[in-house]
């Protein structure tokens, strides 16, 4: 007979003790991924993921029995959280702020799979970036999000705006445009996202839509410019999703965005090797913020709307 599974491990993480319970618990049974492997993933990905979580009110989706079973959203920090877990209070909710590796691993042990973050930090009312969510009806139409992304990239290039892109980890893609700190309001950013959405629809009305009701979208890709707003959230870069494939919201290089691209190419167990091989496509994200010439674009859109 084999040795009995260990029920608990105490990890010393940057001077804090993080308790890992049921390390052999199956989380993605079809892929054979157990809890300790998920914790190892979070440890490896922390240098790339934590900068996007830092100082942001966090919403997580927890899967207490792994994928394929119940799940629930968690906004409030539970009373039993360790003292190293930082929080911020907004709208009477005591949100977790994941500023360090111990907190990330503690959340992982709580079986938080999906990390959803607002578009701003807790210290400001201004968005830190613009994100355009491209949401096709299913993975069969993923190619439509690729087409939309390429068209938006062309516009950004013409405006000398630096843009980044990632898969959603599900069936679509998300384009990021870093913003200078405390310079662009949510209302001003809406002018730009709306401009992009309507441009796509004018160019290819059979491919793209801004129709909110799913039943009215047909097989078109939903360009969700309304999603970028105060109080809304987006899946964080490098977060896993609670689907059977353990797919990751994966940052990409723009040259990877073509019709051979599929979200299934980026499950949890390939991301660390990918980073070692090709590096982090988002490594210059925060450096790009101060050099974005977005203010003249916003000014022109304001003048056009008068």
Short mmCIF file of C-alpha atoms in Angstrom, two decimals:
data_model
loop_
_atom_site.label_atom_id
_atom_site.label_comp_id
_atom_site.label_asym_id
_atom_site.label_seq_id
_atom_site.Cartn_x
_atom_site.Cartn_y
_atom_site.Cartn_z
CA UNK A 1 0.00 0.00 0.00
CA UNK A 2 1.11 3.55 -0.71
CA UNK A 3 1.71 6.19 1.87
CA UNK A 4 -1.39 8.10 3.04
CA UNK A 5 -1.82 11.56 1.52
CA UNK A 6 -0.56 14.45 3.60
CA UNK A 7 -3.41 16.56 4.93
CA UNK A 8 -1.45 19.70 5.75
CA UNK A 9 1.82 21.44 4.94
CA UNK A 10 3.14 24.63 6.55
CA UNK A 11 4.98 26.75 4.00
CA UNK A 12 7.43 29.45 5.04
CA UNK A 13 6.78 32.21 2.50
CA UNK A 14 8.79 35.40 2.82
CA UNK A 15 8.76 35.10 6.60
CA UNK A 16 5.06 34.24 6.85
CA UNK A 17 3.56 30.80 7.44
CA UNK A 18 0.99 29.74 4.85
CA UNK A 19 -0.83 26.52 5.61
CA UNK A 20 -1.53 24.27 2.64
CA UNK A 21 -4.36 21.85 3.37
CA UNK A 22 -5.14 18.72 1.35
CA UNK A 23 -2.23 19.18 -1.08
CA UNK A 24 -3.26 16.14 -3.12
CA UNK A 25 -6.86 17.31 -3.60
CA UNK A 26 -7.87 17.00 -7.29
CA UNK A 27 -8.79 20.39 -8.76
CA UNK A 28 -8.88 19.68 -12.49
CA UNK A 29 -9.53 15.92 -12.43
CA UNK A 30 -9.50 15.43 -16.20
CA UNK A 31 -6.04 17.00 -16.39
CA UNK A 32 -4.74 15.37 -13.23
CA UNK A 33 -3.94 18.75 -11.63
CA UNK A 34 -3.97 18.64 -7.83
CA UNK A 35 -3.86 21.44 -5.30
CA UNK A 36 -0.11 21.50 -4.68
CA UNK A 37 0.46 21.90 -8.42
CA UNK A 38 -1.87 24.91 -8.46
CA UNK A 39 0.04 26.40 -5.52
CA UNK A 40 3.30 25.80 -7.41
CA UNK A 41 1.82 27.62 -10.41
CA UNK A 42 0.89 30.64 -8.29
CA UNK A 43 4.38 30.69 -6.76
CA UNK A 44 6.01 30.68 -10.19
CA UNK A 45 3.64 33.22 -11.72
CA UNK A 46 3.64 35.66 -8.77
CA UNK A 47 6.32 38.04 -10.16
CA UNK A 48 4.23 38.52 -13.29
CA UNK A 49 0.76 38.50 -11.74
CA UNK A 50 1.17 40.43 -8.48
CA UNK A 51 1.90 43.83 -10.13
CA UNK A 52 -1.61 43.73 -11.62
CA UNK A 53 -3.23 42.79 -8.30
CA UNK A 54 -1.33 45.28 -6.18
CA UNK A 55 -3.50 47.86 -4.38
CA UNK A 56 -6.69 46.72 -6.13
CA UNK A 57 -9.91 45.62 -4.43
CA UNK A 58 -10.04 41.95 -5.31
CA UNK A 59 -12.99 39.76 -6.21
CA UNK A 60 -12.24 36.05 -6.45
CA UNK A 61 -14.27 33.07 -7.59
CA UNK A 62 -13.67 30.06 -5.36
CA UNK A 63 -14.21 26.44 -6.33
CA UNK A 64 -14.22 24.54 -3.01
CA UNK A 65 -14.40 21.13 -4.71
CA UNK A 66 -12.46 21.93 -7.88
CA UNK A 67 -13.91 22.59 -11.32
CA UNK A 68 -17.19 21.06 -12.36
CA UNK A 69 -18.80 21.62 -8.98
CA UNK A 70 -20.14 24.55 -6.99
CA UNK A 71 -18.46 27.93 -7.10
CA UNK A 72 -19.03 31.26 -5.38
CA UNK A 73 -17.85 34.85 -5.59
CA UNK A 74 -15.98 36.31 -2.64
CA UNK A 75 -15.61 40.03 -2.13
CA UNK A 76 -15.50 40.41 1.67
CA UNK A 77 -12.35 39.31 3.44
CA UNK A 78 -13.28 36.47 5.83
CA UNK A 79 -12.68 36.87 9.57
CA UNK A 80 -10.24 33.97 9.58
CA UNK A 81 -7.80 35.61 7.13
CA UNK A 82 -4.19 35.76 8.40
CA UNK A 83 -2.76 39.08 9.57
CA UNK A 84 -0.55 39.40 6.47
CA UNK A 85 -3.64 39.79 4.26
CA UNK A 86 -4.21 43.47 3.47
CA UNK A 87 -7.70 44.87 2.97
CA UNK A 88 -9.43 48.03 1.77
CA UNK A 89 -12.98 49.12 2.50
CA UNK A 90 -15.13 50.30 -0.41
CA UNK A 91 -18.93 50.56 -0.42
CA UNK A 92 -19.13 48.79 2.96
CA UNK A 93 -17.21 45.80 1.58
CA UNK A 94 -13.89 44.84 3.15
CA UNK A 95 -12.03 43.73 0.04
CA UNK A 96 -8.83 41.70 0.05
CA UNK A 97 -5.86 43.45 -1.53
CA UNK A 98 -3.37 40.88 -2.81
CA UNK A 99 -0.08 42.72 -2.40
CA UNK A 100 2.25 39.85 -1.58
CA UNK A 101 3.07 36.21 -2.23
CA UNK A 102 1.77 34.89 1.11
CA UNK A 103 -1.67 36.39 0.36
CA UNK A 104 -1.65 34.94 -3.16
CA UNK A 105 -0.83 31.46 -1.87
CA UNK A 106 -3.33 31.73 0.97
CA UNK A 107 -6.02 32.55 -1.59
CA UNK A 108 -4.82 29.63 -3.67
CA UNK A 109 -5.23 27.33 -0.68
CA UNK A 110 -8.78 28.70 -0.34
CA UNK A 111 -9.25 27.45 -3.92
CA UNK A 112 -9.64 30.91 -5.39
CA UNK A 113 -9.13 30.21 -9.09
CA UNK A 114 -10.30 33.41 -10.75
CA UNK A 115 -8.84 36.78 -9.72
CA UNK A 116 -10.98 39.69 -10.92
CA UNK A 117 -9.71 43.25 -10.48
CA UNK A 118 -11.14 46.74 -11.00
CA UNK A 119 -9.59 49.10 -13.53
CA UNK A 120 -8.18 51.35 -10.83
CA UNK A 121 -6.18 51.06 -7.65
CA UNK A 122 -7.77 51.71 -4.26
CA UNK A 123 -5.95 55.02 -3.91
CA UNK A 124 -7.53 56.81 -6.87
CA UNK A 125 -10.80 57.28 -8.75
CA UNK A 126 -9.00 57.32 -12.12
CA UNK A 127 -8.62 54.20 -14.27
CA UNK A 128 -5.11 52.79 -14.60
CA UNK A 129 -5.75 51.35 -18.04
CA UNK A 130 -8.39 51.01 -20.71
CA UNK A 131 -9.45 47.43 -21.43
CA UNK A 132 -11.55 46.41 -24.42
CA UNK A 133 -13.30 43.08 -23.90
CA UNK A 134 -13.88 41.10 -27.11
CA UNK A 135 -16.42 38.37 -26.44
CA UNK A 136 -17.43 35.96 -29.22
CA UNK A 137 -20.43 33.69 -28.63
CA UNK A 138 -18.23 30.57 -28.28
CA UNK A 139 -14.71 29.32 -28.91
CA UNK A 140 -15.84 28.34 -32.40
CA UNK A 141 -15.99 32.06 -33.21
CA UNK A 142 -12.71 32.93 -31.46
CA UNK A 143 -11.36 34.05 -34.83
CA UNK A 144 -13.73 37.05 -34.66
CA UNK A 145 -12.00 38.32 -31.51
CA UNK A 146 -8.70 37.96 -33.38
CA UNK A 147 -10.03 40.08 -36.24
CA UNK A 148 -11.35 42.71 -33.82
CA UNK A 149 -8.04 42.81 -31.95
CA UNK A 150 -6.03 43.32 -35.14
CA UNK A 151 -8.32 46.16 -36.22
CA UNK A 152 -8.04 47.88 -32.84
CA UNK A 153 -4.26 47.46 -32.90
CA UNK A 154 -4.15 49.24 -36.25
CA UNK A 155 -6.08 52.19 -34.83
CA UNK A 156 -3.86 52.37 -31.75
CA UNK A 157 -0.74 52.27 -33.91
CA UNK A 158 -2.02 55.15 -36.02
CA UNK A 159 -2.61 57.14 -32.82
CA UNK A 160 0.85 56.15 -31.48
CA UNK A 161 -0.79 54.39 -28.53
CA UNK A 162 0.97 51.39 -27.00
CA UNK A 163 -1.40 48.46 -26.62
CA UNK A 164 -1.16 44.99 -25.10
CA UNK A 165 -3.32 41.92 -25.53
CA UNK A 166 -4.22 38.76 -23.66
CA UNK A 167 -6.61 35.87 -24.00
CA UNK A 168 -9.51 35.91 -21.56
CA UNK A 169 -8.79 32.31 -20.61
CA UNK A 170 -12.21 31.38 -21.89
CA UNK A 171 -13.48 32.24 -25.39
CA UNK A 172 -12.35 35.80 -26.11
CA UNK A 173 -9.58 38.35 -25.87
CA UNK A 174 -8.88 41.63 -24.07
CA UNK A 175 -6.89 44.61 -25.28
CA UNK A 176 -5.11 46.80 -22.73
CA UNK A 177 -4.11 50.43 -23.20
CA UNK A 178 -2.08 51.68 -20.20
CA UNK A 179 -3.02 55.19 -19.04
CA UNK A 180 -0.94 57.93 -17.42
CA UNK A 181 -1.65 58.07 -13.70
CA UNK A 182 -4.62 60.21 -12.59
CA UNK A 183 -5.06 61.92 -15.95
CA UNK A 184 -8.01 60.21 -17.67
CA UNK A 185 -11.42 59.79 -16.00
CA UNK A 186 -13.74 56.85 -16.55
CA UNK A 187 -16.10 59.10 -18.52
CA UNK A 188 -13.24 60.20 -20.76
CA UNK A 189 -12.07 56.63 -21.29
CA UNK A 190 -15.63 55.72 -22.30
CA UNK A 191 -15.35 58.16 -25.21
CA UNK A 192 -12.43 56.14 -26.53
CA UNK A 193 -13.89 52.66 -25.97
CA UNK A 194 -17.15 53.76 -27.59
CA UNK A 195 -15.23 55.18 -30.55
CA UNK A 196 -13.42 51.86 -31.02
CA UNK A 197 -16.60 49.80 -30.73
CA UNK A 198 -18.53 51.84 -33.27
CA UNK A 199 -15.58 51.83 -35.66
CA UNK A 200 -15.55 48.02 -35.64
CA UNK A 201 -19.29 47.83 -36.25
CA UNK A 202 -19.11 50.30 -39.12
CA UNK A 203 -16.33 48.30 -40.74
CA UNK A 204 -17.78 44.80 -40.23
CA UNK A 205 -21.42 44.84 -39.01
CA UNK A 206 -21.78 41.10 -39.74
CA UNK A 207 -18.86 40.27 -37.43
CA UNK A 208 -19.24 42.65 -34.49
CA UNK A 209 -22.01 43.96 -32.25
CA UNK A 210 -22.59 46.08 -29.14
CA UNK A 211 -25.94 44.36 -28.46
CA UNK A 212 -26.20 43.68 -24.72
CA UNK A 213 -28.74 40.85 -25.03
CA UNK A 214 -27.04 37.60 -25.99
CA UNK A 215 -30.11 36.36 -27.85
CA UNK A 216 -29.82 39.31 -30.26
CA UNK A 217 -26.10 38.95 -31.03
CA UNK A 218 -26.31 35.96 -33.33
CA UNK A 219 -22.83 34.68 -34.14
CA UNK A 220 -21.24 38.10 -33.88
CA UNK A 221 -18.46 39.06 -31.50
CA UNK A 222 -19.64 41.32 -28.69
CA UNK A 223 -17.47 44.41 -28.32
CA UNK A 224 -18.04 45.26 -24.68
CA UNK A 225 -17.05 48.92 -24.39
CA UNK A 226 -19.49 49.37 -21.47
CA UNK A 227 -17.53 46.88 -19.34
CA UNK A 228 -14.76 49.43 -18.84
CA UNK A 229 -16.34 51.46 -16.05
CA UNK A 230 -16.16 52.29 -12.36
CA UNK A 231 -17.24 49.30 -10.29
CA UNK A 232 -16.63 46.76 -13.07
CA UNK A 233 -13.87 44.16 -13.00
CA UNK A 234 -11.77 42.13 -15.45
CA UNK A 235 -9.91 38.85 -15.11
CA UNK A 236 -6.31 39.54 -14.08
CA UNK A 237 -3.40 38.65 -16.36
CA UNK A 238 -2.14 35.13 -15.64
CA UNK A 239 -5.21 34.14 -13.61
CA UNK A 240 -6.54 30.65 -14.26
CA UNK A 241 -10.20 30.26 -15.18
CA UNK A 242 -12.62 27.80 -13.66
CA UNK A 243 -13.10 25.80 -16.85
CA UNK A 244 -12.27 22.16 -17.49
CA UNK A 245 -9.16 23.06 -19.48
CA UNK A 246 -7.53 25.12 -16.68
CA UNK A 247 -7.00 27.84 -19.26
CA UNK A 248 -5.03 30.93 -18.31
CA UNK A 249 -5.79 34.57 -19.15
CA UNK A 250 -2.53 34.72 -21.07
CA UNK A 251 -0.62 37.84 -22.18
CA UNK A 252 0.45 37.58 -25.81
CA UNK A 253 2.83 39.27 -28.19
CA UNK A 254 1.02 40.97 -31.02
CA UNK A 255 2.74 38.81 -33.62
CA UNK A 256 1.03 35.79 -32.01
CA UNK A 257 -2.41 37.24 -32.73
CA UNK A 258 -3.43 35.52 -35.96
CA UNK A 259 -5.91 32.93 -37.17
CA UNK A 260 -3.82 30.03 -35.85
CA UNK A 261 -4.32 31.31 -32.29
CA UNK A 262 -6.60 29.32 -29.98
CA UNK A 263 -7.34 29.86 -26.25
CA UNK A 264 -6.79 26.12 -25.69
CA UNK A 265 -3.08 26.68 -26.39
CA UNK A 266 -2.56 28.15 -22.91
CA UNK A 267 -3.49 25.78 -20.07
CA UNK A 268 -1.99 26.18 -16.61
CA UNK A 269 0.71 23.55 -17.08
CA UNK A 270 2.43 25.27 -20.04
CA UNK A 271 2.64 28.87 -18.83
CA UNK A 272 5.84 28.62 -16.78
CA UNK A 273 7.75 27.04 -19.67
CA UNK A 274 6.27 29.63 -22.02
CA UNK A 275 7.60 32.45 -19.85
CA UNK A 276 11.04 30.88 -19.80
CA UNK A 277 11.00 30.48 -23.58
CA UNK A 278 9.45 33.73 -24.82
CA UNK A 279 9.40 36.03 -21.77
CA UNK A 280 6.52 38.13 -20.48
CA UNK A 281 4.62 40.06 -23.19
CA UNK A 282 3.38 42.49 -20.49
CA UNK A 283 6.85 43.27 -19.06
CA UNK A 284 6.80 46.87 -20.38
CA UNK A 285 3.18 47.51 -19.42
CA UNK A 286 3.76 49.89 -16.52
CA UNK A 287 6.61 51.72 -18.23
CA UNK A 288 4.27 52.51 -21.12
CA UNK A 289 1.85 54.44 -18.93
CA UNK A 290 3.73 57.73 -18.77
CA UNK A 291 4.43 57.84 -22.52
CA UNK A 292 0.90 57.31 -23.80
CA UNK A 293 -0.27 60.22 -25.99
CA UNK A 294 -3.91 59.56 -25.08
CA UNK A 295 -4.82 63.07 -23.89
CA UNK A 296 -4.89 64.63 -27.40
CA UNK A 297 -7.07 61.71 -28.53
CA UNK A 298 -9.52 62.29 -25.67
CA UNK A 299 -9.56 66.01 -26.44
CA UNK A 300 -10.38 65.37 -30.10
CA UNK A 301 -13.19 62.97 -29.17
CA UNK A 302 -14.64 65.54 -26.76
CA UNK A 303 -14.64 68.19 -29.44
CA UNK A 304 -16.26 65.81 -31.90
CA UNK A 305 -19.08 65.04 -29.43
CA UNK A 306 -19.97 68.71 -28.90
#
